[in-house]
Amino acid sequence: MITLTPLSSSASASSSSEPICYLLELDEARILLDLGQRDYRSSASQKSWEYEEKVRELAPTLSLVLLSHSPTTYLSLYPYARARWGLTCPVYATQPTVEMGRVVCLAEVESWRSESLVDDTSSFTSNGPESSKLDKGKKPLRGPFVPTIEEVHEAFDWIKAIRYNQPLHLGGDLSHLLLTPFPSGHTLGGTLFKIRSPTSGTILYAVGINHTSERHLDGMVGGQNGPTGYAEGVLRPDLLIVEGGRSEVVNPKRRDRETAILDVVTSTLESNHSVLLPSDPSPRLLELLVLLDQHWTFKLNPANKRRQTNQNDPWPYPLCLVSRTGQDMVAFARSLIEWMGGVVKESGGEEVVSDLNGGKKGRRRKRNAGAALGSEYGALDFRHVQFFLTPSDLLQAYPLMRPKLVLAIPPTMSHGPSRFLFTTMASTEGNVILLTSPGEDTTLARELYDTWEAQQDETGKWAHGKIGKLGAAKAQLKLEMDSKVPLVGAELEAHLEAERLAKEREAAHQAALDRSKRMLEADDLDSESESEESGDEDDADGIIVAKRLRDENANAFAGDGEDVNRTMSFDIYVKGQQTRINRGYQKDGEMTRFRMFPFLERRGRKIDAYGEGLDIGQWVRKGREIEEEGETEEVREKKRLKEEEEEKQKVKPEPPSKYISETLQLDLKASIFFVDMEGLHDGQSIKTIISDLQPRKLIIVRSQPDITSSLVKYLNSTAGVTQDIYIPGTDEQIRIGEHVQSYSITLGDSISAGLAKKWSKFEGYEVAMIDGKIAFAPGSTVPVLEASELVKPLPIEATIEEEPENKAASGEVSEGDVEMTTEPAKEATDDTVQDEQVNVKIEPETEVIKEDIKPDLEQLESLRKTKTKGYEIPKLSIPSSLLIGTLRLNSLKNHLTNLKPLSIPCEFAGEGILICGPGLQTPENEKVKSGSIISIKKMGENGIVIEGTIGKIYDLVVKAVKSELASVNSA
């Protein structure tokens, strides 16, 4: 049984920017497919968090989590759920998804925490289902859900990295499942997950796919895997989970989109204005950096100076990236080149330099001597990209009015550098805000995109296959800005005074706790030596006075000015001291007595067995002085430099700060331009992909109702596409299949030894037909399948009871129970017949026993011995071979056409009918020879009919049909 429940981004969702998360229940395993989160500012402004409540409830019960991509909509809630909601199950993702996802989450967390106050105590629960149940309902969730930096690192260290095309047998309760990842395009490390279950079939999770190659990535699965362009493992899944939200989108060509971006950037910079390009921290940022860095290389190439406005100066405009994690992202990407494609994988020690505006295409230029450093990274050198941690660092290096191209995170512009730089650059006329994605709902990026789209004509709008034009943003905009500013003046003094008082209160409280602990433990301290345990003993009263010393600095009863080196214990009541009874010495009926005159002997210095105690610290100090005297000046200089370096690396404590929020009134004068660079499929490609994959069942997710209905209508009208299409809503369970009981059986040596060369491959399985009988080995509950001749059938005895004689005579004897044996049965003899009897239903073939005939036991015995024809039990025959699979007539046509040395022409005569043979090429005036035309028809689901005259052509066609199917031979 397969059950899919969309927790978010269903096929009936009202927004395509919702986080992606689906619960897949497969064979009692609960698998979570992706775990995304909304933008932090959007999450903080919403009123209900139903999606997060469901994730928190499910987290302790999950069996597996699969992360397919690294943007925030796919995995940003995972670190928080791992740290706060008891998510302890295994998590799988590719290595690039792990590293790039870590960068994305760190960038988002650091950016948000640098501006807004985060309450780390809210919604925190201990690991485990019990704590989650206790917390449920008592602490309502309230976003945003921002983990700490340590929690992000810990969560991503927990993920198990996997590689493409390598089947992975899961462990534990998931040992029956087989997981295989395939490349999906869109992002570095993006994955199609294929899950194979022995009882439920194959499930292919395909969300976030791109079939076309880009500058740093290859397309989905790869185009070198057979004539269809897909790997064999993804074809014909039992269930395909695919997104349908872009089924009405028409993408412009990639070359046209890149040309439009470079044209806008070049024209804006040459007019002495700046460009702001909001981008995500890593997944799609790599594609933009490769494109822009190569454009800067082309502009700075001395051979292209004639193309510049001022031939005396090089390209003077800086290419800047403002991100706290930008350099880390590039370092990770350089270690993952084997996962990439396009010009990044091909460049190596060379660089592809092309002018998108004209000229020669695909020219390769050797790098000059000045650019040779770091050439082993190829197109990932990024020699022209300058990295800045904060916007203030950028504005300090390049003033606001200097023309520059700035890439800033995040793409939603809801917080961080992109939001701050927007407030400084959007008020200057001539500047351009360049958007590469529509952005999430209720964010600043979506608001600017809506403004741009409203100014375009019908052909220039997004999703219509054309590139739009620059749009003006001349309007007033209110913008809420959060920031963290250091305290100054009276606020700083008040904060420091409050901190001092808090420390004093904490120190006093801790001292009180320590004193109380010492007082309570003073009577139970262990003595250091046997001599210290001995004391004055009063045998008459049974009172023991013991002198103990544990810590030279501990005195449970010392006040201010008292000798802290003395520790005394007495049984008289002292405030704060518990009363001590006479342990074992108190007589019956006698009251507790107290020491009235306690005395503690002053101790001298410690001595060892030789009469003197060694001061180890003195020898250590002396050894250090000797080492320092023997050091050379060079060694001292190295130690000093090392100490200075360690001092520089120490993180300086943050100055006291406060979080403020203010509303800015912006006068927008900059222009807005949008080019889709998300790297996702369009409508025509997703329809083609579904038709090529040929799934048996289809579930559509992440779409809108009107777009979903249009896609379903198209698929229903397309021949060869499944009609079992499901469109689940949010929290709606889709159940596919039935509960199947599986049993374990062991192949005996007699069968397994003869199967070496009889296995046949079928859709990733190896199958073979065998014939055997089941027997139970002594002491084992798992049955063993052995060859039929080794496990012979039990003898059959037809018995007649006294009363139902007529029923026995008419052949209506009821069936009995068959006994199982642990040993192979022997030949039936007269002796064994009486011991083991089996009641069977006798159905004579020709002779009918009349009712007036009453057979006795002797007649039945003679019938059993002679095995009369009418009483023989027929034996079932097992076929010698079996053909399984689905015949594709298009593939069969290609096979017959390419036969060597004799090629057989073929053509389709209708749906499901293929005609082939040399008679197809016979001229009209000639008579078609017999046996020259063969027809192949598909009947029903798996029926195949081959019609024609038996001959050489017929034999070749039959052989070709069999080669397209999987043959299973009998054992």
Short mmCIF file of C-alpha atoms in Angstrom, two decimals, residues 2 4 6 10-12 238-244 696-703 708 711-712 715-716 722-729 732-737:
data_model
loop_
_atom_site.label_atom_id
_atom_site.label_comp_id
_atom_site.label_asym_id
_atom_site.label_seq_id
_atom_site.Cartn_x
_atom_site.Cartn_y
_atom_site.Cartn_z
CA ILE A 2 1.31 3.43 -1.02
CA LEU A 4 0.98 10.08 -0.24
CA PRO A 6 1.01 16.60 0.69
CA SER A 10 -0.26 20.31 -3.24
CA ALA A 11 -1.89 20.27 -6.67
CA SER A 12 -4.64 22.56 -5.38
CA ASP A 238 4.79 2.17 -11.05
CA LEU A 239 4.16 5.61 -9.54
CA LEU A 240 5.50 8.99 -10.70
CA ILE A 241 5.27 12.04 -8.39
CA VAL A 242 5.80 15.15 -10.52
CA GLU A 243 5.08 18.86 -10.26
CA GLY A 244 2.69 20.48 -12.71
CA ARG A 696 1.65 3.31 -14.62
CA LYS A 697 0.18 5.78 -12.13
CA LEU A 698 0.73 9.53 -11.80
CA ILE A 699 0.40 11.99 -8.90
CA ILE A 700 0.56 15.73 -9.69
CA VAL A 701 1.76 18.09 -6.93
CA ARG A 702 2.91 21.71 -6.58
CA SER A 703 0.43 23.29 -8.94
CA THR A 708 -3.64 21.19 -13.03
CA LEU A 711 -2.49 19.36 -17.70
CA VAL A 712 -4.81 16.47 -16.85
CA LEU A 715 -2.65 13.83 -20.62
CA ASN A 716 -6.07 12.19 -20.99
CA THR A 722 -1.75 6.43 -18.07
CA GLN A 723 -5.28 7.40 -17.13
CA ASP A 724 -4.67 6.79 -13.41
CA ILE A 725 -3.94 10.40 -12.46
CA TYR A 726 -4.34 11.66 -8.90
CA ILE A 727 -4.59 15.28 -7.79
CA PRO A 728 -4.31 15.44 -3.99
CA GLY A 729 -5.10 18.53 -1.95
CA GLU A 732 -5.47 14.74 1.52
CA GLN A 733 -4.31 11.13 1.54
CA ILE A 734 -3.94 9.32 -1.77
CA ARG A 735 -3.97 5.54 -1.34
CA ILE A 736 -2.65 3.40 -4.17
CA GLY A 737 -2.56 -0.37 -4.26
#
